[in-house]
Amino acid sequence: MRVLQFPLIKITGCFVFGLLLAHNTKPPFSVALIALIISFIAVVITYTIPRKTIVPKKYFGVATFLAAFLIGVFTFVSNNQTRNKLHYIHFISSQKKNYTATITLKEKLKNTVVNNRYVAQMITLNGKESFGKVLLNIKKDQSVSNIEIGSTLKIEGYFYKNRSPNNPNQFDYGSYLENRQIYGQFYTSASDIKLNSVADKSIAYYASLWRNRIIKNLEKNHFHKSELTVVIALLLGQQQDISPEVVKDYQYAGAVHVLSVSGLHVGFILLFITYLLKPFPNSRTGSILKLIIVITFLWAFGILAGLAPSVVRSVTMFSFVAVGMYLRRSINIYNTLAVSALLILLFQPSFLFDVGFQLSYVALYFIVWLQPFLASAWNPKYKIVSYFWDIITVSFAAQIGTLPMSIYYFHQFPGLFFVTNIVILPGMSLILGLGVIVMFLAALDWVWMPLLKALEWSIFILNKIIAWVASFENFVFKDIPLNYFSMWGLYLVIFSSFIWMKKPSYRKFIVTLFALIILQIIAILIKYSNEKAEEFIVFNKQRTSIFTERIGNKVTVFTSENFENNTNSNLVLKSYLVANYCSIQKKKTIPNLLYFKNKKILVIDSSGAYLEKERPDILLLINSPKINLDRVFQNWKPLKVVVDASNYKSYCRAWKATCEKEKIPFHDTAEKGFFKL
């Protein structure tokens, strides 16, 4: 591929591989540092040795790529805050315990039904100096409104370390938080919070003040709430208050990227500011002045939008584009992408594991690489037709590129994405233009009603179009199973196929066939593995018992509730079924005795009745039975006792103490997550 001929692409690739290796192996800091120093010495030696010596000059390139790789390793390791002994993770026990902390709010997150949520920076914990980002959950209270970003709080509550998912194949929220350097969650209530009068006046503090000022001015002028939440997401990067129904419509319509500030928004800001700066002279001094103004506005917009990964990526990339525009230098887009990614990951290596960051770069790469080829398939005579043809080809290029990754992460695909983009993209320039002007005026405490109403109606029409497209649910393909290896096999087929189609040759055709064979081998291995799989799982679900027995790709569900009419139970099982290419064949009520392979499982429910003559391998307690385990263990002792989340916590604690006394392994799904045989 010609793309790989650019040195910056290779250097960035080596750097990314270094981040991935460090993420998976967690090497010691000293080892990473020593390896990096040795690589730098190798670079210097291979560069300074004369050309006529025995060492070829190509070794300088190898040393450079190795150094880039080790810089990636060192960057990841050095950004791991838990290395510091003052990090709060070293002061937190695994037991439930009350803590007192002083924290500063850094970012507002989307609220849950029960809690207001923030990302906060730890200052002290139980009176000791500490640091680190923590997820703060404040129980909702009508007497307390949203607290300003930058506020310093003294709080009391319970602290929990991140934990693995409660049920199999669920989204690993703990890993997601750790990739953002958040290693625990603090739960408190409004009555246990004391607000410090001195705020931490950082950039985030002032950005939050300006956002709140804009929002309050729009609310004061009766901007309709459902449209306002979309405007705030479009232009201020804040999606916390968008209703789940609106988000669902945008997802089903294939337009969820519109709700997050990305290249579309930042690119428009660049064009808009460039248009306003046309009166400036085109002299060298004028160009430098325009460049400074443009970059200042781009980063000011990025800060106002919260500096999310997609925002940072877009602002960084378009800053390089602006440099090329105003210094009259040609910018290679592949190098621009590589440099922007490299700079971002040098300062925030955890962004590499952000799904939005991954999807945005993949989409951009495919637009640059594939869209010209798709567009060349037809040359319309009329400009208006050509305009819409470009929209279609850009949309298809982005969707082809993100298809495997989107299915892998979300297991669904919007079939009408091209219809959505044809309809809404032409109007986005109008919406964004109006939005920028209205937001700027609102920041100055002045709102011109004709512009405000024009923006409100534009968003109203946009939402209606999105809802109409999303109403065709038959075109939304859901629950598509795709594992990690299948995703990469699919990418291999996509790349090899389009490389062959761009410039057909026998060798490229053979490579494409080989890629297809690899994908088929992956599919065969998955099918073989699934057919051989046998497992029994006790799921973790509050106030309900759900077990599954899987033989191959057929699953039998045992449950204590009306499974047919319970959506929550379906959601608990859904990720497991999709990830393992399974389907439910039978649904049964829970019996007192279950057999799985050579294991006998005795179930005792709320009735407390059990078969005394049985000698089970596993004792399973559900629905809080009133039994004395000491008396039960006098007759027989199981190999393991398992309790699920349908039991009272006080009962579980008593049973756990009894099992510890009798040295019988105890598994509580509320603490350890699902149980699997």
XYZ file of C-alpha atoms in Angstrom:
677
model
C 0.000 0.000 0.000
C 1.339 3.435 -0.983
C 0.125 4.879 2.313
C 2.797 2.902 4.171
C 5.529 4.649 2.159
C 5.192 7.751 4.339
C 7.736 7.632 7.221
C 5.360 9.359 9.656
C 2.781 6.618 9.085
C 5.366 3.957 9.981
C 6.576 5.883 13.037
C 3.016 6.398 14.282
C 2.242 2.721 13.652
C 5.282 1.616 15.694
C 4.287 4.039 18.473
C 0.733 2.629 18.567
C 2.031 -0.960 18.699
C 4.165 0.105 21.672
C 1.063 1.439 23.457
C -0.800 -1.806 22.762
C 2.042 -3.960 24.062
C 2.354 -1.899 27.245
C -1.421 -2.004 27.767
C -1.468 -5.810 27.575
C 1.796 -6.640 29.393
C 2.144 -3.776 31.942
C 5.992 -3.719 31.969
C 7.806 -2.127 34.958
C 8.700 1.553 34.630
C 12.440 0.880 35.044
C 12.458 -1.724 32.245
C 10.614 0.636 29.866
C 12.985 3.513 30.690
C 16.181 1.449 30.219
C 14.920 0.016 26.904
C 14.068 3.538 25.686
C 17.530 4.897 26.585
C 19.218 1.985 24.767
C 17.076 2.610 21.675
C 18.031 6.316 21.663
C 21.718 5.333 21.850
C 21.169 2.971 18.900
C 19.557 5.799 16.886
C 22.483 8.138 17.576
C 25.090 5.468 16.722
C 23.442 4.370 13.459
C 23.009 8.008 12.410
C 26.584 9.120 13.105
C 28.468 6.091 11.722
C 29.939 6.931 8.272
C 28.192 5.448 5.238
C 31.209 3.397 4.145
C 31.408 1.357 7.339
C 30.157 -2.206 7.687
C 26.880 -0.982 9.228
C 24.389 -0.140 6.419
C 22.451 3.121 6.710
C 19.149 1.225 6.629
C 19.835 0.248 10.238
C 19.159 3.883 11.173
C 15.588 3.412 9.959
C 15.220 0.183 11.949
C 16.611 1.907 15.073
C 14.217 4.828 14.568
C 11.168 2.568 14.305
C 12.309 0.599 17.362
C 12.701 3.870 19.274
C 9.165 4.920 18.228
C 7.877 1.555 19.460
C 9.639 1.941 22.841
C 8.472 5.565 23.154
C 4.949 4.145 22.908
C 5.720 1.608 25.664
C 7.283 4.264 27.906
C 4.478 6.778 27.248
C 1.835 4.299 28.380
C 3.799 3.170 31.438
C 4.709 6.712 32.538
C 1.061 7.826 32.227
C -0.067 5.086 34.610
C -0.882 7.166 37.697
C -1.189 4.158 40.009
C 2.620 3.885 40.080
C 2.592 6.790 42.529
C 2.141 5.661 46.144
C -0.088 8.676 46.823
C -2.721 7.464 44.346
C -5.980 6.774 46.167
C -6.121 3.181 44.876
C -3.451 2.266 47.463
C -5.659 3.490 50.347
C -8.882 1.724 49.363
C -9.791 -1.660 50.840
C -11.978 -4.207 49.075
C -14.423 -4.131 51.994
C -17.395 -1.783 52.128
C -16.209 1.143 54.217
C -17.075 4.779 54.818
C -14.530 7.342 53.543
C -14.084 11.090 53.808
C -12.539 12.852 50.825
C -11.800 16.294 49.417
C -12.284 16.454 45.657
C -12.548 18.926 42.775
C -15.152 18.438 40.041
C -13.589 18.242 36.552
C -16.320 17.044 34.182
C -20.099 16.546 34.139
C -21.348 13.164 32.926
C -24.756 11.892 31.906
C -26.961 11.303 34.945
C -28.502 7.960 35.828
C -32.031 7.517 37.153
C -30.716 7.663 40.727
C -27.500 9.710 40.656
C -25.917 12.873 39.284
C -22.478 11.884 37.986
C -19.153 13.724 37.703
C -15.503 13.038 37.035
C -13.570 14.450 39.995
C -9.941 14.858 41.043
C -9.010 13.512 44.472
C -7.160 15.907 46.809
C -7.300 14.132 50.175
C -8.685 10.798 51.372
C -9.408 10.265 55.075
C -7.269 13.310 55.817
C -4.224 12.068 53.874
C -2.860 13.710 50.741
C -3.935 11.771 47.652
C -4.669 12.208 43.967
C -6.277 10.510 40.966
C -9.495 10.769 38.980
C -12.625 9.248 40.500
C -16.227 8.848 39.331
C -18.490 10.695 41.779
C -22.130 9.626 42.166
C -24.376 12.036 44.106
C -27.845 10.770 44.930
C -30.410 13.018 43.284
C -31.977 15.576 45.603
C -34.419 18.318 44.595
C -32.820 20.698 47.092
C -29.460 20.491 45.285
C -29.080 21.474 41.630
C -26.101 20.652 39.424
C -22.824 21.730 41.026
C -20.457 23.894 38.988
C -17.360 22.343 37.416
C -14.271 23.449 39.362
C -16.075 23.310 42.725
C -14.102 21.797 45.607
C -16.168 19.495 47.822
C -15.661 17.694 51.111
C -17.691 14.510 50.948
C -18.482 11.379 52.953
C -19.627 8.124 51.427
C -18.706 4.693 50.152
C -15.861 4.009 47.760
C -15.824 1.051 45.368
C -12.981 -0.121 43.157
C -13.820 -0.920 39.544
C -14.937 -4.498 39.102
C -15.468 -6.967 36.312
C -18.902 -7.227 34.619
C -21.617 -8.920 36.678
C -22.736 -11.056 33.752
C -20.917 -12.763 30.866
C -20.028 -10.766 27.746
C -21.422 -7.541 29.163
C -19.765 -4.205 28.432
C -16.749 -3.965 30.760
C -17.420 -0.572 32.308
C -14.556 -1.024 34.797
C -12.001 -1.389 31.988
C -13.559 1.575 30.181
C -13.078 3.733 33.288
C -9.512 2.504 33.827
C -8.656 3.499 30.248
C -9.645 6.998 31.348
C -7.425 6.716 34.475
C -10.500 6.298 36.714
C -10.043 3.389 39.134
C -13.022 3.712 41.454
C -16.439 5.210 42.155
C -17.527 7.288 45.142
C -21.183 7.222 46.234
C -22.565 9.975 48.431
C -25.711 12.037 49.063
C -26.362 15.781 49.088
C -26.491 15.854 52.912
C -22.927 14.489 53.100
C -21.424 17.229 50.912
C -19.790 20.458 52.051
C -19.020 22.992 49.329
C -15.727 24.872 49.603
C -16.007 28.578 48.850
C -12.769 28.523 46.813
C -13.102 26.933 43.365
C -10.329 25.447 41.229
C -10.298 28.055 38.442
C -8.815 25.936 35.671
C -9.581 26.056 31.941
C -12.377 23.521 32.504
C -13.894 25.837 35.140
C -14.083 28.838 32.794
C -15.278 26.685 29.884
C -18.091 25.357 32.083
C -19.029 28.928 33.105
C -19.280 30.009 29.460
C -21.318 26.920 28.529
C -23.727 27.496 31.408
C -23.997 31.171 30.487
C -24.924 30.300 26.897
C -27.424 27.635 27.980
C -29.104 29.912 30.558
C -29.504 32.701 28.001
C -31.112 30.303 25.531
C -33.408 28.861 28.212
C -34.344 32.370 29.315
C -35.506 33.088 25.771
C -37.718 29.956 25.789
C -35.644 27.758 23.460
C -37.582 24.478 23.428
C -35.870 21.907 25.669
C -35.827 18.914 23.259
C -34.222 21.070 20.541
C -31.894 22.788 23.033
C -30.339 19.489 24.172
C -29.481 18.667 20.546
C -27.971 22.139 19.968
C -25.856 21.769 23.114
C -24.584 18.411 21.847
C -23.965 19.711 18.309
C -22.012 22.822 19.264
C -20.935 22.475 22.895
C -20.156 18.747 22.945
C -22.420 18.114 25.964
C -24.686 15.095 25.479
C -25.707 14.585 29.114
C -29.282 15.831 28.818
C -30.336 14.300 25.495
C -33.261 11.941 25.998
C -32.646 8.224 25.336
C -35.391 8.291 22.685
C -33.601 10.978 20.646
C -30.255 9.145 20.915
C -31.950 5.921 19.823
C -33.454 7.667 16.760
C -30.052 9.029 15.727
C -28.481 5.579 16.196
C -31.136 3.813 14.122
C -30.898 6.464 11.407
C -27.100 6.132 11.228
C -26.563 9.761 12.273
C -25.282 9.426 15.837
C -21.992 11.028 14.711
C -23.917 14.297 14.261
C -24.529 14.479 18.038
C -20.836 14.433 18.935
C -18.521 17.274 17.991
C -16.173 15.853 15.346
C -14.457 16.666 12.050
C -17.746 17.780 10.464
C -18.214 20.499 13.083
C -14.579 21.578 13.427
C -14.116 21.641 9.629
C -17.064 23.980 9.342
C -15.652 26.228 12.080
C -12.394 26.419 10.094
C -14.215 27.367 6.866
C -16.443 29.857 8.686
C -13.517 31.674 10.351
C -11.529 31.593 7.099
C -14.473 33.297 5.357
C -14.631 35.995 8.055
C -10.872 36.640 7.696
C -11.008 37.268 3.931
C -10.526 41.060 4.318
C -7.086 40.453 5.903
C -4.143 40.989 3.524
C -2.490 37.913 1.988
C 1.005 39.083 2.921
C 3.293 36.888 5.011
C 2.468 38.881 8.152
C -1.261 38.745 7.361
C -1.136 34.978 6.792
C 0.646 34.379 10.097
C -1.865 36.612 11.897
C -4.788 34.737 10.289
C -3.194 31.408 11.241
C -2.879 32.496 14.892
C -6.513 33.671 14.945
C -7.793 30.464 13.324
C -5.865 28.111 15.634
C -6.910 30.178 18.671
C -10.589 29.925 17.691
C -10.328 26.201 16.924
C -8.832 25.387 20.321
C -11.200 27.775 22.110
C -14.075 25.884 20.493
C -12.444 22.566 21.499
C -12.109 23.681 25.127
C -15.710 24.930 25.146
C -16.819 21.532 23.776
C -15.089 19.708 26.636
C -11.966 18.336 24.865
C -13.459 14.885 24.316
C -11.286 12.484 22.244
C -13.216 13.217 19.030
C -12.919 16.976 19.655
C -9.177 16.834 20.389
C -8.586 14.686 17.307
C -10.543 17.024 15.024
C -9.069 20.257 16.382
C -5.508 18.869 16.209
C -5.942 17.635 12.635
C -7.549 20.840 11.348
C -4.844 22.892 13.087
C -2.338 21.170 10.782
C -4.646 21.790 7.812
C -4.755 25.491 8.771
C -0.949 25.606 8.920
C -0.807 24.304 5.359
C -3.504 26.712 4.141
C -2.010 29.889 5.538
C 1.674 29.091 5.019
C 0.865 28.020 1.431
C 2.329 24.566 1.842
C 0.790 21.411 0.453
C -0.465 19.149 3.214
C -0.436 15.389 2.737
C -3.602 14.215 4.435
C -2.094 10.866 5.489
C 0.759 12.641 7.255
C -1.743 15.032 8.833
C -3.751 12.126 10.241
C -0.575 10.426 11.479
C 0.865 13.540 13.148
C -2.437 14.463 14.809
C -2.810 10.915 16.194
C 0.812 10.829 17.355
C 0.572 14.167 19.181
C -2.731 13.282 20.845
C -1.525 9.861 22.013
C 1.762 11.266 23.306
C -0.218 13.356 25.813
C -3.262 11.097 26.222
C -2.305 7.474 25.406
C -5.567 6.226 26.928
C -7.454 7.823 23.988
C -6.261 4.891 21.863
C -8.750 2.665 23.691
C -11.658 5.078 23.304
C -14.213 3.679 20.828
C -15.060 7.145 19.486
C -11.386 7.901 18.843
C -10.930 4.595 16.992
C -14.066 4.993 14.874
C -13.332 8.621 13.966
C -9.813 7.860 12.703
C -10.923 4.760 10.807
C -13.767 6.727 9.183
C -11.433 9.572 8.204
C -8.847 7.205 6.767
C -11.413 5.401 4.600
C -12.900 8.688 3.391
C -9.445 9.824 2.264
C -8.385 6.442 0.858
C -11.602 4.984 -0.565
C -13.925 7.882 -1.425
C -12.021 9.027 -4.560
C -12.204 5.476 -5.934
C -15.957 5.212 -5.244
C -16.563 8.687 -6.701
C -14.726 7.771 -9.912
C -17.332 5.090 -10.685
C -19.638 7.821 -12.086
C -19.104 11.408 -13.265
C -22.447 13.281 -13.158
C -22.930 16.097 -15.660
C -24.773 18.445 -13.314
C -23.239 20.059 -10.230
C -26.241 19.412 -7.994
C -26.174 15.707 -8.877
C -22.402 15.638 -8.365
C -22.857 17.252 -4.946
C -25.238 14.530 -3.762
C -23.096 11.830 -5.378
C -20.127 13.065 -3.312
C -22.244 12.876 -0.150
C -23.213 9.283 -0.986
C -19.636 8.192 -1.710
C -18.278 9.861 1.435
C -20.987 8.156 3.497
C -20.318 4.757 1.934
C -16.546 5.092 2.380
C -16.957 5.952 6.074
C -19.513 3.187 6.667
C -17.439 0.545 4.878
C -14.451 1.500 7.015
C -16.299 1.500 10.324
C -18.594 -1.463 9.563
C -16.522 -4.264 11.179
C -15.615 -2.168 14.219
C -19.190 -0.891 14.697
C -20.632 -4.403 14.560
C -17.941 -5.704 16.917
C -18.687 -3.022 19.537
C -22.425 -2.448 19.081
C -23.701 -5.547 17.192
C -25.989 -3.492 14.981
C -25.892 -1.630 11.668
C -28.220 1.136 10.330
C -29.188 0.142 6.794
C -30.531 3.596 5.836
C -27.404 5.583 6.746
C -26.999 6.887 3.167
C -30.593 8.190 3.094
C -29.971 10.051 6.353
C -26.756 11.645 5.110
C -28.281 12.706 1.765
C -31.135 14.413 3.602
C -29.372 16.028 6.574
C -25.812 16.839 5.462
C -26.823 19.629 3.028
C -28.698 21.321 5.850
C -25.951 20.845 8.461
C -23.965 23.830 7.160
C -27.021 26.043 7.733
C -27.634 24.602 11.214
C -23.990 24.902 12.241
C -23.735 28.437 10.831
C -26.835 29.580 12.695
C -25.671 27.736 15.804
C -22.246 29.385 15.901
C -23.758 32.872 15.556
C -26.493 32.235 18.155
C -24.003 30.726 20.639
C -21.584 33.636 20.182
C -24.329 36.207 20.768
C -25.676 34.231 23.762
C -22.188 34.235 25.291
C -22.350 38.060 25.086
C -25.779 38.040 26.827
C -27.594 39.044 23.663
C -30.062 36.887 21.752
C -31.686 37.963 18.485
C -35.054 36.193 18.366
C -35.313 35.704 14.557
C -31.973 33.844 14.526
C -32.861 31.886 17.657
C -36.218 30.763 16.232
C -34.589 29.871 12.905
C -32.124 27.631 14.744
C -34.880 26.104 16.891
C -37.015 25.251 13.856
C -33.995 23.869 11.989
C -33.286 21.458 14.849
C -36.982 20.586 15.083
C -37.057 19.649 11.391
C -33.766 17.750 11.744
C -35.169 15.698 14.647
C -38.348 14.933 12.699
C -36.365 13.725 9.667
C -34.160 11.552 11.887
C -37.211 10.119 13.678
C -38.872 9.357 10.321
C -35.807 7.473 9.019
C -35.407 5.654 12.355
C -39.053 4.532 12.224
C -38.108 1.997 9.530
C -36.762 -0.423 12.124
C -36.707 -3.298 9.665
C -33.680 -1.620 8.084
C -31.792 -1.592 11.391
C -29.918 -4.874 11.589
C -29.561 -5.818 15.257
C -27.855 -8.508 17.331
C -25.186 -9.257 14.716
C -22.545 -11.569 16.247
C -18.928 -10.678 15.472
C -15.918 -11.465 17.632
C -12.461 -9.858 17.724
C -10.798 -12.219 15.208
C -13.745 -12.015 12.801
C -13.489 -8.216 12.872
C -9.846 -8.305 11.769
C -10.593 -10.995 9.198
C -13.298 -8.760 7.745
C -10.895 -5.797 7.605
C -8.358 -7.987 5.792
C -10.984 -8.842 3.150
C -12.062 -5.179 2.768
C -8.513 -3.874 2.343
C -7.362 -6.613 -0.046
C -10.559 -6.361 -2.135
C -10.353 -2.605 -2.724
C -6.590 -2.669 -3.312
C -7.272 -5.286 -6.025
C -10.210 -3.339 -7.506
C -8.232 -0.089 -7.669
C -5.427 -1.618 -9.779
C -6.308 -5.224 -10.654
C -3.485 -7.746 -10.906
C -3.117 -11.493 -10.539
C -1.047 -11.157 -7.356
C -3.607 -8.870 -5.709
C -6.406 -11.245 -6.735
C -4.580 -14.142 -5.032
C -4.127 -12.020 -1.872
C -7.875 -11.241 -1.878
C -8.734 -14.948 -2.198
C -6.291 -15.725 0.598
C -8.012 -13.092 2.810
C -11.398 -14.691 2.083
C -10.011 -18.109 3.013
C -8.682 -16.706 6.308
C -12.120 -15.227 7.094
C -13.756 -18.575 6.306
C -11.262 -20.429 8.512
C -12.070 -18.034 11.377
C -15.809 -18.687 10.839
C -15.263 -22.472 10.808
C -13.172 -22.364 13.989
C -15.846 -20.248 15.722
C -18.570 -22.687 14.681
C -16.509 -25.690 15.798
C -15.721 -24.031 19.141
C -19.395 -23.186 19.691
C -20.590 -26.700 18.897
C -18.170 -28.155 21.452
C -19.011 -25.618 24.182
C -20.912 -26.790 27.266
C -21.466 -24.520 30.259
C -23.854 -23.777 33.101
C -24.147 -20.152 34.237
C -25.812 -18.494 37.219
C -26.517 -14.897 36.202
C -26.497 -11.897 38.505
C -29.810 -10.023 38.464
C -31.427 -8.203 41.373
C -34.440 -9.944 42.936
C -34.502 -12.607 40.215
C -32.841 -15.955 39.555
C -31.698 -16.807 36.024
C -29.635 -19.868 35.069
C -28.660 -21.082 31.628
C -27.447 -24.424 30.369
C -25.659 -24.218 27.043
C -24.959 -27.196 24.817
C -23.342 -26.015 21.590
C -25.322 -23.047 20.291
C -28.537 -24.079 22.052
C -29.416 -22.525 25.386
C -31.954 -23.649 27.987
C -33.059 -20.880 30.366
C -34.185 -21.607 33.931
C -35.832 -18.649 35.640
C -38.083 -17.837 38.587
C -40.035 -15.157 36.685
C -42.223 -14.778 33.606
C -39.391 -14.604 31.111
C -41.587 -13.995 28.061
C -42.816 -10.636 29.333
C -39.704 -9.439 31.143
C -37.526 -7.172 29.017
C -34.784 -6.820 31.662
C -34.101 -10.543 31.678
C -33.818 -10.481 27.901
C -31.251 -7.670 28.209
C -29.254 -9.643 30.790
C -29.060 -12.608 28.408
C -28.837 -10.678 25.145
C -25.111 -9.872 25.189
C -24.301 -13.460 26.174
C -26.389 -14.930 23.348
C -25.024 -12.564 20.691
C -21.377 -12.907 21.728
C -21.555 -16.707 21.729
C -23.648 -17.115 18.543
C -26.391 -18.819 20.593
C -30.178 -18.881 20.694
C -32.693 -19.835 23.368
C -34.250 -23.226 22.635
C -36.163 -23.881 25.886
C -37.479 -21.907 28.855
C -38.160 -23.731 32.118
C -38.956 -23.016 35.739
C -36.171 -23.723 38.215
C -36.257 -27.307 39.570
C -34.882 -28.420 42.932
C -32.262 -30.626 41.323
C -30.118 -29.980 38.260
C -27.461 -32.086 36.592
C -24.672 -30.661 34.478
C -22.087 -33.071 33.123
C -20.859 -34.935 36.220
C -22.024 -32.256 38.676
C -25.151 -32.459 40.824
C -26.665 -29.038 41.686
C -29.160 -28.744 44.536
C -31.353 -25.608 44.465
C -32.945 -24.335 47.685
C -35.481 -21.539 47.175
C -37.657 -19.410 49.490
C -39.616 -22.475 50.624
C -36.488 -23.767 52.373
C -37.342 -27.314 51.336
C -34.606 -29.551 50.011
C -33.876 -33.205 49.329
C -31.974 -34.407 52.406
C -30.823 -37.691 50.882
C -29.119 -35.981 47.965
C -25.397 -35.280 48.192
C -24.899 -32.377 45.775
C -21.601 -31.094 44.449
C -22.947 -27.528 44.397
C -25.515 -25.971 46.700
C -27.372 -23.074 45.039
C -29.394 -20.720 47.284
C -32.024 -18.429 45.731
C -34.860 -16.144 46.893
C -33.655 -15.915 50.548
C -34.512 -19.355 51.988
C -34.709 -19.459 55.802
C -32.244 -22.256 56.425
C -29.440 -22.865 58.879
C -26.355 -23.880 56.928
C -24.635 -25.173 60.075
C -27.400 -27.765 60.437
C -27.320 -28.587 56.729
C -23.548 -29.144 56.783
C -23.889 -31.657 59.635
C -25.383 -34.141 57.159
C -23.269 -33.327 54.074
C -20.896 -30.737 52.727
C -21.007 -29.553 49.109
C -17.901 -28.695 47.128
C -19.159 -25.132 46.724
C -22.022 -22.871 47.823
C -23.383 -20.356 45.300
C -25.845 -17.536 46.035
C -27.319 -15.109 43.497
C -28.652 -11.551 43.731
C -32.200 -12.682 44.574
C -31.159 -13.188 48.237
C -31.120 -10.682 51.096
C -27.630 -9.298 51.683
C -27.827 -10.050 55.428
C -28.551 -13.709 54.632
C -25.600 -13.817 52.231
C -23.232 -12.440 54.878
C -24.345 -15.078 57.399
C -23.984 -17.888 54.831
C -20.541 -16.636 53.841
C -19.380 -16.687 57.488
C -20.629 -20.254 57.894
C -18.844 -21.387 54.715
C -15.590 -19.732 55.822
C -15.843 -21.541 59.157
C -16.419 -24.873 57.397
C -13.763 -24.053 54.735
C -16.268 -24.452 51.907
C -15.766 -22.181 48.832
C -18.469 -19.512 48.656
C -19.512 -17.562 45.537
C -21.835 -14.560 45.828
C -22.744 -13.208 42.373
C -23.428 -9.766 43.895
C -19.724 -9.576 44.883
C -17.928 -11.723 42.305
C -20.281 -11.587 39.338
C -21.777 -14.541 37.473
C -20.892 -18.146 38.349
C -19.930 -20.553 35.579
C -19.339 -24.284 35.313
